[in-house]
Tab-separated table of C-alpha atoms and ligand atoms in Angstrom:
chain	number	residue	atom	x	y	z
A	1	MET	CA	-16.756	76.443	-88.031
A	2	SER	CA	-17.140	72.509	-88.424
A	3	VAL	CA	-20.198	71.056	-89.634
A	4	LYS	CA	-21.952	68.259	-87.922
A	5	LYS	CA	-23.903	65.620	-90.093
A	6	ASP	CA	-25.328	62.442	-88.562
A	7	ILE	CA	-23.936	59.871	-91.083
A	8	ILE	CA	-21.126	60.959	-93.680
A	9	ILE	CA	-20.008	58.281	-96.188
A	10	ILE	CA	-16.563	59.143	-97.726
A	11	GLY	CA	-16.757	58.332	-101.773
A	12	GLY	CA	-19.607	58.177	-104.093
A	13	GLY	CA	-18.550	55.220	-105.651
A	14	ALA	CA	-19.991	51.881	-106.042
A	15	SER	CA	-19.774	50.993	-102.495
A	16	GLY	CA	-20.421	54.267	-101.203
A	17	LEU	CA	-23.461	55.182	-103.252
A	18	PHE	CA	-25.784	52.033	-101.971
A	19	ALA	CA	-24.583	52.672	-98.360
A	20	ALA	CA	-25.854	55.816	-98.542
A	21	ILE	CA	-29.192	54.725	-99.895
A	22	LYS	CA	-29.373	52.352	-96.948
A	23	ALA	CA	-28.405	54.360	-94.400
A	24	LYS	CA	-30.888	57.149	-95.473
A	25	GLU	CA	-33.905	54.287	-95.835
A	26	ASN	CA	-32.804	53.102	-92.433
A	27	ASN	CA	-32.665	56.335	-90.762
A	28	PRO	CA	-35.103	58.733	-93.231
A	29	GLN	CA	-34.831	61.234	-89.875
A	30	LYS	CA	-30.919	61.700	-89.840
A	31	GLU	CA	-28.869	63.884	-91.831
A	32	VAL	CA	-26.755	61.659	-94.120
A	33	ALA	CA	-24.033	63.452	-96.337
A	34	VAL	CA	-21.875	61.779	-99.283
A	35	ILE	CA	-18.347	63.648	-99.433
A	36	GLU	CA	-16.658	62.951	-102.641
A	37	ALA	CA	-13.258	64.044	-104.124
A	38	GLN	CA	-14.457	64.300	-107.729
A	39	ASN	CA	-16.389	66.694	-109.631
A	40	ARG	CA	-19.087	63.918	-109.767
A	41	VAL	CA	-19.677	60.748	-108.256
A	42	GLY	CA	-19.671	57.187	-109.436
A	43	ARG	CA	-16.702	58.141	-112.141
A	44	LYS	CA	-15.160	54.603	-112.195
A	45	LEU	CA	-18.446	53.014	-112.306
A	46	LEU	CA	-19.069	54.466	-115.689
A	47	SER	CA	-15.700	52.984	-117.182
A	48	THR	CA	-16.598	49.378	-115.872
A	49	GLY	CA	-17.128	46.484	-118.081
A	50	ASN	CA	-16.043	48.710	-120.966
A	51	GLY	CA	-18.388	51.096	-120.229
A	52	ARG	CA	-21.320	48.384	-120.080
A	53	CYS	CA	-21.122	47.859	-116.105
A	54	ASN	CA	-20.462	44.018	-115.263
A	55	LEU	CA	-22.256	44.207	-112.128
A	56	THR	CA	-22.574	41.283	-110.382
A	57	ASN	CA	-21.818	37.501	-111.280
A	58	THR	CA	-23.969	34.607	-110.627
A	59	ALA	CA	-21.388	32.348	-109.899
A	60	CYS	CA	-20.170	34.118	-107.047
A	61	SER	CA	-18.487	32.486	-104.335
A	62	LYS	CA	-15.313	32.795	-102.172
A	63	THR	CA	-13.270	30.930	-104.766
A	64	HIS	CA	-13.319	33.876	-106.680
A	65	TYR	CA	-11.619	36.365	-104.265
A	66	HIS	CA	-8.317	36.807	-102.543
A	67	GLY	CA	-7.108	38.560	-99.461
A	68	SER	CA	-7.490	38.277	-95.982
A	69	PHE	CA	-11.019	39.298	-95.829
A	70	ARG	CA	-11.735	36.333	-98.144
A	71	LYS	CA	-12.776	33.843	-95.437
A	72	TYR	CA	-15.465	36.015	-94.449
A	73	VAL	CA	-16.646	36.747	-97.751
A	74	ASP	CA	-19.297	34.296	-98.172
A	75	THR	CA	-20.879	35.559	-94.670
A	76	VAL	CA	-21.054	38.964	-96.504
A	77	PHE	CA	-22.959	37.463	-99.030
A	78	GLU	CA	-25.187	35.313	-97.285
A	79	LEU	CA	-26.746	38.751	-95.785
A	80	CYS	CA	-26.767	40.404	-99.522
A	81	SER	CA	-26.234	37.468	-102.304
A	82	VAL	CA	-26.150	38.098	-105.919
A	83	ASP	CA	-29.784	37.852	-106.386
A	84	ARG	CA	-30.192	40.323	-103.412
A	85	VAL	CA	-28.079	42.766	-105.577
A	86	ILE	CA	-29.752	42.170	-108.775
A	87	ASN	CA	-33.021	42.913	-106.881
A	88	GLU	CA	-32.017	45.725	-105.098
A	89	PHE	CA	-31.246	47.508	-108.635
A	90	MET	CA	-34.673	46.081	-109.632
A	91	LYS	CA	-36.053	48.171	-107.268
A	92	LEU	CA	-34.278	50.733	-108.197
A	93	GLY	CA	-35.584	50.655	-111.728
A	94	LEU	CA	-32.554	48.541	-113.573
A	95	MET	CA	-33.137	46.045	-115.711
A	96	THR	CA	-30.415	43.475	-115.717
A	97	LYS	CA	-29.605	40.633	-118.057
A	98	VAL	CA	-26.997	37.630	-117.780
A	99	GLU	CA	-24.481	36.769	-119.947
A	100	ASP	CA	-21.511	34.170	-120.600
A	101	GLU	CA	-19.955	32.913	-117.777
A	102	GLY	CA	-22.885	34.512	-115.350
A	103	ARG	CA	-21.741	37.950	-116.140
A	104	VAL	CA	-24.247	40.390	-115.230
A	105	TYR	CA	-25.056	43.567	-117.003
A	106	PRO	CA	-27.872	46.373	-117.476
A	107	VAL	CA	-30.268	45.584	-120.509
A	108	SER	CA	-29.294	48.763	-121.754
A	109	ASN	CA	-25.400	47.750	-121.981
A	110	HIS	CA	-24.584	51.602	-120.833
A	111	ALA	CA	-22.981	51.662	-117.498
A	112	GLY	CA	-24.656	55.241	-117.221
A	113	SER	CA	-27.770	53.351	-116.502
A	114	VAL	CA	-26.584	52.069	-113.122
A	115	LEU	CA	-25.130	54.932	-111.913
A	116	ASP	CA	-28.421	57.010	-112.632
A	117	VAL	CA	-30.821	54.554	-110.646
A	118	LEU	CA	-28.262	55.196	-107.781
A	119	ARG	CA	-28.526	58.795	-107.855
A	120	PHE	CA	-32.270	59.105	-108.795
A	121	ARG	CA	-32.902	57.303	-105.851
A	122	LEU	CA	-30.012	59.371	-103.840
A	123	GLU	CA	-31.561	62.302	-104.825
A	124	ALA	CA	-35.387	60.805	-104.009
A	125	LEU	CA	-34.321	60.229	-100.170
A	126	GLY	CA	-32.506	63.862	-99.926
A	127	VAL	CA	-29.087	62.572	-99.481
A	128	GLU	CA	-26.599	65.579	-99.390
A	129	ILE	CA	-24.353	64.993	-102.108
A	130	THR	CA	-20.900	67.193	-101.830
A	131	CYS	CA	-18.471	66.645	-104.867
A	132	ASP	CA	-15.159	68.477	-105.202
A	133	THR	CA	-14.181	67.884	-101.533
A	134	LYS	CA	-11.482	65.708	-100.785
A	135	VAL	CA	-11.154	64.394	-97.324
A	136	ASN	CA	-7.464	64.936	-96.005
A	137	ASP	CA	-7.498	63.307	-92.566
A	138	ILE	CA	-9.969	61.839	-90.263
A	139	LYS	CA	-9.490	62.305	-86.474
A	140	ASN	CA	-11.667	60.255	-83.560
A	141	LYS	CA	-12.532	62.177	-80.344
A	142	ASN	CA	-15.047	62.180	-77.693
A	143	ASN	CA	-16.851	59.539	-79.837
A	144	ASN	CA	-17.127	61.758	-82.789
A	145	PHE	CA	-15.662	61.267	-86.028
A	146	TYR	CA	-13.788	64.895	-87.352
A	147	VAL	CA	-13.125	64.862	-91.222
A	148	SER	CA	-11.097	67.444	-92.659
A	149	THR	CA	-11.621	68.302	-96.194
A	150	ASN	CA	-10.445	70.995	-98.667
A	151	ASN	CA	-13.613	72.919	-97.663
A	152	GLY	CA	-13.498	72.452	-94.300
A	153	GLU	CA	-14.011	70.308	-91.442
A	154	LEU	CA	-17.151	67.871	-90.649
A	155	ILE	CA	-18.443	66.027	-87.870
A	156	CYS	CA	-20.135	62.999	-87.235
A	157	GLU	CA	-21.438	59.869	-85.256
A	158	LYS	CA	-21.037	57.495	-87.669
A	159	LEU	CA	-18.785	57.285	-90.896
A	160	ILE	CA	-18.795	54.763	-93.416
A	161	VAL	CA	-15.612	54.622	-95.363
A	162	CYS	CA	-16.112	54.081	-99.077
A	163	SER	CA	-13.089	55.451	-100.657
A	164	GLY	CA	-11.675	52.294	-102.955
A	165	SER	CA	-8.267	52.038	-103.441
A	166	CYS	CA	-5.751	53.228	-105.747
A	167	ALA	CA	-6.145	51.367	-108.750
A	168	ALA	CA	-6.943	53.644	-111.963
A	169	PRO	CA	-5.637	56.877	-110.861
A	170	LYS	CA	-6.890	58.611	-114.073
A	171	LEU	CA	-10.454	57.848	-112.699
A	172	GLY	CA	-9.340	59.437	-109.473
A	173	ALA	CA	-8.183	56.705	-107.501
A	174	ASP	CA	-6.579	57.625	-104.191
A	175	SER	CA	-5.074	55.435	-100.991
A	176	GLY	CA	-4.887	58.561	-98.982
A	177	ILE	CA	-8.258	57.739	-96.752
A	178	ILE	CA	-6.030	53.610	-96.044
A	179	LYS	CA	-3.346	55.640	-94.833
A	180	ASN	CA	-5.735	57.479	-92.388
A	181	LEU	CA	-7.403	53.997	-91.356
A	182	LYS	CA	-3.686	52.959	-90.689
A	183	GLU	CA	-3.512	56.025	-88.208
A	184	LEU	CA	-7.046	55.129	-86.823
A	185	GLY	CA	-5.041	51.802	-85.499
A	186	HIS	CA	-6.149	49.704	-88.700
A	187	ASN	CA	-3.340	47.375	-90.193
A	188	ILE	CA	-3.091	47.493	-93.670
A	189	THR	CA	-1.683	44.474	-96.077
A	190	PRO	CA	0.697	46.211	-98.821
A	191	LEU	CA	-1.129	47.522	-101.763
A	192	SER	CA	-0.344	46.078	-105.431
A	193	PRO	CA	-2.354	46.013	-108.307
A	194	ALA	CA	-4.433	43.483	-109.691
A	195	LEU	CA	-6.583	42.500	-112.771
A	196	CYS	CA	-3.835	44.300	-114.925
A	197	PRO	CA	-1.718	42.869	-117.695
A	198	VAL	CA	1.694	41.093	-116.674
A	199	ARG	CA	5.202	42.144	-117.595
A	200	VAL	CA	7.274	39.476	-119.105
A	201	LYS	CA	10.472	39.125	-120.330
A	202	SER	CA	11.003	38.400	-124.013
A	203	ASP	CA	12.231	40.023	-126.968
A	204	LEU	CA	10.126	38.566	-128.970
A	205	LEU	CA	7.261	40.260	-127.605
A	206	PRO	CA	7.392	43.912	-129.955
A	207	SER	CA	6.732	41.531	-132.592
A	208	LEU	CA	3.478	39.726	-131.385
A	209	LYS	CA	2.103	43.072	-130.395
A	210	GLY	CA	-1.914	43.097	-131.209
A	211	VAL	CA	-1.838	38.910	-131.183
A	212	ARG	CA	-4.664	37.491	-129.493
A	213	VAL	CA	-4.933	33.768	-129.123
A	214	GLU	CA	-7.591	31.653	-127.262
A	215	SER	CA	-4.866	29.744	-124.955
A	216	LYS	CA	-4.563	27.795	-121.308
A	217	VAL	CA	-2.403	30.407	-119.166
A	218	SER	CA	-0.693	29.116	-116.283
A	219	LEU	CA	1.299	30.782	-113.572
A	220	PHE	CA	3.821	28.572	-111.550
A	221	ASP	CA	5.978	29.302	-108.767
A	222	GLY	CA	9.536	27.717	-110.044
A	223	GLU	CA	8.296	24.530	-111.018
A	224	SER	CA	5.035	24.706	-109.081
A	225	LEU	CA	1.962	25.473	-110.861
A	226	ILE	CA	-0.121	28.339	-108.695
A	227	LYS	CA	-3.245	28.561	-111.124
A	228	GLU	CA	-4.144	28.288	-114.575
A	229	GLU	CA	-6.983	30.112	-116.856
A	230	TYR	CA	-8.019	29.320	-120.137
A	231	GLY	CA	-9.408	32.625	-122.425
A	232	GLU	CA	-7.792	34.731	-124.967
A	233	VAL	CA	-4.102	36.182	-124.469
A	234	GLN	CA	-3.354	39.338	-125.763
A	235	PHE	CA	0.252	39.802	-126.755
A	236	ALA	CA	1.438	43.604	-126.062
A	237	ASP	CA	4.803	45.321	-125.967
A	238	ASN	CA	6.314	43.995	-122.928
A	239	SER	CA	3.135	42.195	-121.318
A	240	LEU	CA	0.359	39.876	-121.591
A	241	SER	CA	-2.808	40.851	-121.331
A	242	GLY	CA	-6.492	39.685	-121.469
A	243	ILE	CA	-9.026	38.506	-118.850
A	244	CYS	CA	-7.325	34.814	-118.416
A	245	VAL	CA	-3.648	37.070	-117.300
A	246	PHE	CA	-5.758	39.597	-115.358
A	247	ASN	CA	-6.846	36.873	-112.976
A	248	LEU	CA	-3.500	35.872	-112.800
A	249	SER	CA	-2.077	38.761	-111.785
A	250	SER	CA	-4.067	39.383	-108.773
A	251	ILE	CA	-1.921	36.501	-107.112
A	252	LEU	CA	1.498	37.433	-108.555
A	253	LYS	CA	2.951	39.409	-105.554
A	254	LYS	CA	2.797	36.388	-103.604
A	255	VAL	CA	4.681	34.222	-105.956
A	256	ARG	CA	8.611	34.094	-105.387
A	257	LYS	CA	9.569	33.204	-108.753
A	258	PRO	CA	6.796	33.765	-111.094
A	259	PHE	CA	6.840	32.265	-114.545
A	260	VAL	CA	3.641	32.535	-117.173
A	261	ILE	CA	3.366	29.156	-119.437
A	262	ILE	CA	1.359	29.284	-122.203
A	263	ASP	CA	-0.435	26.572	-124.289
A	264	LEU	CA	-1.409	28.078	-127.215
A	265	LEU	CA	-3.543	24.864	-128.339
A	266	PRO	CA	-5.187	23.895	-125.270
A	267	TYR	CA	-7.786	21.204	-126.959
A	268	PHE	CA	-4.992	19.197	-128.637
A	269	ASP	CA	-2.397	17.069	-127.113
A	270	LYS	CA	1.119	17.274	-128.020
A	271	ARG	CA	1.024	14.071	-130.673
A	272	TYR	CA	-1.979	15.558	-132.128
A	273	LEU	CA	-0.186	18.187	-133.135
A	274	LYS	CA	3.092	16.655	-134.097
A	275	SER	CA	0.791	15.324	-136.592
A	276	ILE	CA	-0.625	18.423	-137.558
A	277	ILE	CA	2.859	19.605	-138.154
A	278	LEU	CA	3.822	16.803	-140.285
A	279	LYS	CA	0.297	17.282	-142.249
A	280	ASN	CA	1.455	21.077	-143.292
A	281	LYS	CA	4.806	19.869	-143.794
A	282	ASP	CA	3.718	17.673	-146.728
A	283	ILE	CA	0.833	20.393	-147.782
A	284	PHE	CA	3.559	23.356	-147.832
A	285	ASN	CA	6.482	21.380	-148.335
A	286	ASN	CA	7.850	23.629	-150.928
A	287	LEU	CA	7.088	27.258	-149.022
A	288	ASN	CA	9.378	28.971	-146.735
A	289	ILE	CA	9.144	27.466	-143.361
A	290	GLU	CA	7.571	31.071	-141.904
A	291	ASN	CA	4.170	29.611	-143.661
A	292	LEU	CA	4.533	26.537	-141.613
A	293	PHE	CA	1.393	27.647	-139.264
A	294	THR	CA	-0.809	28.642	-142.265
A	295	GLY	CA	-4.524	27.779	-141.257
A	296	ILE	CA	-3.488	27.609	-137.432
A	297	PHE	CA	-2.257	30.832	-136.371
A	298	VAL	CA	-1.501	34.089	-137.527
A	299	LYS	CA	2.027	34.264	-139.736
A	300	LYS	CA	3.393	36.597	-136.903
A	301	LEU	CA	2.506	34.166	-134.209
A	302	GLY	CA	3.596	31.359	-136.436
A	303	MET	CA	7.224	33.231	-136.820
A	304	ALA	CA	7.473	34.200	-133.410
A	305	ILE	CA	6.960	30.518	-132.302
A	306	LEU	CA	9.524	29.322	-134.662
A	307	LYS	CA	12.193	32.067	-133.556
A	308	GLN	CA	11.647	30.962	-130.323
A	309	ALA	CA	12.222	27.170	-131.244
A	310	GLN	CA	15.030	28.290	-132.930
A	311	VAL	CA	13.786	26.851	-136.347
A	312	LEU	CA	15.782	29.469	-138.580
A	313	PRO	CA	16.085	31.179	-140.814
A	314	PHE	CA	12.995	31.863	-142.190
A	315	SER	CA	13.998	31.376	-145.653
A	316	ARG	CA	14.343	27.646	-145.598
A	317	ARG	CA	11.871	25.262	-147.165
A	318	ILE	CA	9.226	23.689	-144.919
A	319	ASN	CA	10.112	20.192	-146.332
A	320	SER	CA	13.831	20.656	-144.456
A	321	ILE	CA	12.356	20.566	-140.801
A	322	THR	CA	13.551	17.763	-138.803
A	323	VAL	CA	12.122	15.622	-136.650
A	324	GLU	CA	13.777	17.043	-133.654
A	325	GLU	CA	12.973	20.616	-134.752
A	326	ILE	CA	9.570	19.512	-134.875
A	327	GLU	CA	9.869	18.417	-131.006
A	328	ARG	CA	11.015	21.832	-130.300
A	329	ILE	CA	8.271	23.643	-132.038
A	330	VAL	CA	5.833	21.238	-130.425
A	331	ASP	CA	7.195	22.457	-126.960
A	332	VAL	CA	6.938	25.995	-127.617
A	333	VAL	CA	3.205	25.734	-128.909
A	334	LYS	CA	2.340	23.969	-125.580
A	335	ASN	CA	4.736	25.130	-123.049
A	336	TRP	CA	6.113	28.279	-123.970
A	337	LYS	CA	7.466	30.008	-120.826
A	338	PHE	CA	7.557	33.382	-119.800
A	339	GLU	CA	9.769	34.979	-116.832
A	340	ALA	CA	6.962	37.524	-115.160
A	341	LEU	CA	8.143	40.567	-113.503
A	342	LYS	CA	5.806	42.104	-110.622
A	343	SER	CA	4.957	45.247	-110.701
A	344	ASN	CA	3.852	48.645	-108.679
A	345	ASP	CA	1.985	50.506	-111.549
A	346	PHE	CA	-1.516	51.048	-110.605
A	347	SER	CA	-2.568	52.947	-113.806
A	348	ARG	CA	-3.721	49.670	-115.720
A	349	ALA	CA	-5.021	47.914	-112.678
A	350	GLN	CA	-8.587	47.620	-112.295
A	351	VAL	CA	-8.341	46.829	-108.913
A	352	VAL	CA	-5.873	46.841	-105.685
A	353	SER	CA	-4.897	43.759	-103.595
A	354	GLY	CA	-4.320	44.747	-100.066
A	355	GLY	CA	-5.809	47.053	-97.640
A	356	VAL	CA	-7.441	46.701	-94.197
A	357	VAL	CA	-6.685	43.532	-92.641
A	358	GLY	CA	-9.492	40.822	-92.998
A	359	ASN	CA	-10.074	40.031	-89.450
A	360	GLU	CA	-10.374	44.112	-88.173
A	361	ILE	CA	-13.721	44.466	-90.046
A	362	ASN	CA	-16.914	42.358	-88.862
A	363	PRO	CA	-18.608	40.977	-91.743
A	364	TYR	CA	-22.370	40.949	-90.724
A	365	SER	CA	-22.187	44.959	-90.602
A	366	MET	CA	-19.266	46.019	-92.298
A	367	GLU	CA	-18.054	48.000	-89.145
A	368	SER	CA	-14.582	48.056	-87.606
A	369	ALA	CA	-13.866	45.496	-84.965
A	370	ILE	CA	-11.350	48.042	-83.540
A	371	MET	CA	-13.218	51.103	-83.565
A	372	LYS	CA	-17.141	51.686	-83.117
A	373	ASN	CA	-19.338	53.625	-85.709
A	374	LEU	CA	-16.565	53.099	-88.315
A	375	TYR	CA	-17.517	51.253	-91.258
A	376	ILE	CA	-15.465	50.134	-94.050
A	377	CYS	CA	-16.536	48.928	-97.262
A	378	GLY	CA	-15.454	47.750	-100.845
A	379	GLU	CA	-11.710	47.732	-102.254
A	380	ALA	CA	-10.165	49.282	-99.437
A	381	ILE	CA	-10.782	46.102	-97.316
A	382	ASP	CA	-8.057	43.410	-98.290
A	383	ILE	CA	-10.091	41.421	-100.722
A	384	ASP	CA	-10.007	41.476	-104.610
A	385	GLY	CA	-12.280	39.508	-106.621
A	386	ASP	CA	-11.564	37.601	-110.280
A	387	CYS	CA	-12.741	39.337	-113.178
A	388	GLY	CA	-16.410	38.735	-114.121
A	389	GLY	CA	-18.392	41.395	-111.656
A	390	PHE	CA	-16.952	39.708	-108.378
A	391	ASN	CA	-15.326	43.077	-107.740
A	392	LEU	CA	-18.638	45.501	-107.950
A	393	GLN	CA	-20.577	42.719	-106.433
A	394	PHE	CA	-18.441	42.798	-103.392
A	395	ALA	CA	-18.762	46.807	-103.616
A	396	PHE	CA	-22.544	46.552	-103.791
A	397	ALA	CA	-23.008	43.912	-101.380
A	398	SER	CA	-20.512	45.569	-98.367
A	399	GLY	CA	-22.056	49.157	-99.305
A	400	ILE	CA	-25.496	47.532	-98.529
A	401	ILE	CA	-24.639	45.906	-95.372
A	402	ALA	CA	-23.104	48.950	-93.945
A	403	GLY	CA	-25.588	51.400	-94.680
A	404	GLU	CA	-28.306	48.853	-92.966
A	405	ASN	CA	-26.133	48.597	-90.264
A	406	VAL	CA	-24.861	52.214	-89.522
B	501	LIG	C1	-11.644	50.265	-116.143
B	501	LIG	C2	-12.444	49.414	-115.128
B	501	LIG	C3	-12.991	48.859	-115.245
B	501	LIG	C4	-13.538	47.591	-113.890
B	501	LIG	N1	-14.549	47.177	-114.703
B	501	LIG	C5	-15.221	46.135	-113.635
B	501	LIG	C6	-16.130	45.546	-113.774
B	501	LIG	O1	-16.761	45.387	-114.883
B	501	LIG	N2	-17.222	44.597	-113.063
B	501	LIG	C7	-16.487	44.704	-111.499
B	501	LIG	O2	-16.910	43.934	-110.809
B	501	LIG	N3	-15.421	45.715	-111.169
B	501	LIG	C8	-14.859	46.787	-112.438
B	501	LIG	N4	-14.222	47.300	-111.882
B	501	LIG	C9	-13.553	47.237	-110.247
B	501	LIG	C10	-14.454	47.952	-109.508
B	501	LIG	O3	-14.978	49.441	-110.359
B	501	LIG	C11	-14.194	48.783	-108.452
B	501	LIG	O4	-13.549	47.308	-107.501
B	501	LIG	C12	-15.216	49.290	-107.248
B	501	LIG	O5	-15.629	50.295	-107.943
B	501	LIG	C13	-14.933	49.645	-106.047
B	501	LIG	O6	-15.777	50.047	-105.482
B	501	LIG	P1	-15.282	51.125	-104.045
B	501	LIG	O7	-16.886	51.745	-103.942
B	501	LIG	O8	-15.017	50.465	-102.943
B	501	LIG	O9	-14.299	52.496	-104.689
B	501	LIG	P2	-14.851	53.286	-105.953
B	501	LIG	O10	-16.080	52.754	-106.951
B	501	LIG	O11	-13.357	53.326	-106.937
B	501	LIG	O12	-15.126	54.544	-105.204
B	501	LIG	C14	-14.638	55.350	-104.590
B	501	LIG	C15	-14.988	56.548	-104.702
B	501	LIG	O13	-14.165	57.217	-103.257
B	501	LIG	C16	-13.786	58.794	-103.945
B	501	LIG	N5	-12.637	59.179	-102.830
B	501	LIG	C17	-11.374	58.627	-102.933
B	501	LIG	N6	-10.639	59.226	-101.737
B	501	LIG	C18	-11.716	60.258	-101.545
B	501	LIG	C19	-11.283	61.363	-100.746
B	501	LIG	N7	-10.255	60.962	-99.745
B	501	LIG	N8	-12.345	61.922	-100.418
B	501	LIG	C20	-13.399	61.744	-100.977
B	501	LIG	N9	-13.683	61.088	-101.791
B	501	LIG	C21	-12.600	60.126	-101.978
B	501	LIG	C22	-13.110	58.433	-105.259
B	501	LIG	O14	-13.369	59.393	-106.175
B	501	LIG	C23	-14.460	57.413	-105.850
B	501	LIG	O15	-15.569	58.258	-106.655
B	501	LIG	C24	-13.233	47.683	-113.258
B	501	LIG	C25	-12.000	49.014	-112.633
B	501	LIG	C26	-11.667	50.188	-113.977
B	501	LIG	C27	-10.698	50.686	-113.282
């Protein structure tokens, strides 16, 4: 037998929990229910910001977003700005603070505080939360939604989809509902991992594993510069990682011939770098060349640079390095080129690029433009933000707007 509810929210994550609060606050007499596949709500939220939850960013604007909904995101933030999200949380009892680059965190430094204030408000409002219940199918008949789950069927007049997408499947992420939205008539842009390490081709990577260096990283399509970022690059077995690399990963799918170029000393020009190397040549002249970068880079990195520049063998004395070799070394330090590989591995991605196309959602209400009483929020939509709180800002803002308009 089917169970009737007034408003159903699929997914008890970032957008779903706020959508449920607002839906109930605005419709206190109606039955509002959250259906969550996992054994508890907000599992992913607990892992955000390395367990501290970077919940928004004071520098939020469309420049930090990608995807077909990007052109509507400023409208969403006019209705629900960063200040408003912070204020909504404050009303729930959460104190926040602003850190470097506008990143906002709870003062407790604990993602659990963010989830707790949302949960306690839902409890106080009397929103029904059903966990361990996965939605397998959605049908729309006679102006009602029929929501089939592993625990039976539910019927509702208004449905808010907050089921996220498939980034970080270990935390329960699943894109099944996006397929259902396609069956209901929505167009979906292909899903690909974003905010993730970028796999690159290089035999030298294993020897650099664990090395971190403040750099400028640039994404090129063949010879054309697409985007550059500053920050700490982390070298892993077969990939480059770090926030600056994550921010390039989001646009990788659009690039035909992707290359990542690293400038390992972005604040020094080539001429100055050459003079530094000549100075080191003098200071360390009798040592083996593997010590050339003493005082500049960790030894592993210095040795990899020399290998890449083909200045070998390491047993040579530093005073044997030629002017031509110094040119090659400087070129590697300032322009180390890696061929990048596109990936379909969602396991290390923080978000997904792709989803329901932007022009099929009304940014003033988050209602579907092709089906009345269906609302879509958060990562299920074709929009993804840079690292730094931009994704949760969109998830919370879209959830708040949907809940207020349902
Ligand atoms: C490790 C990690 C760290 C991150 N850190 C940050 C950060 O610090 N700042 C930031 O801005 N962003 C961060 N993000 C991204 C951010 O968490 C997401 O963009 C955001 O949670 C998306 O919100 P959402 O409501 O769309 O989806 P989610 O928060 O993923 O919620 C979706 C919910 O729906 C449920 N669900 C899915 N399918 C079904 C189904 N069929 N039936 C029932 N329930 C279903 C899921 O179990 C889940 O609980 C991080 C992501 C990861 C993986």
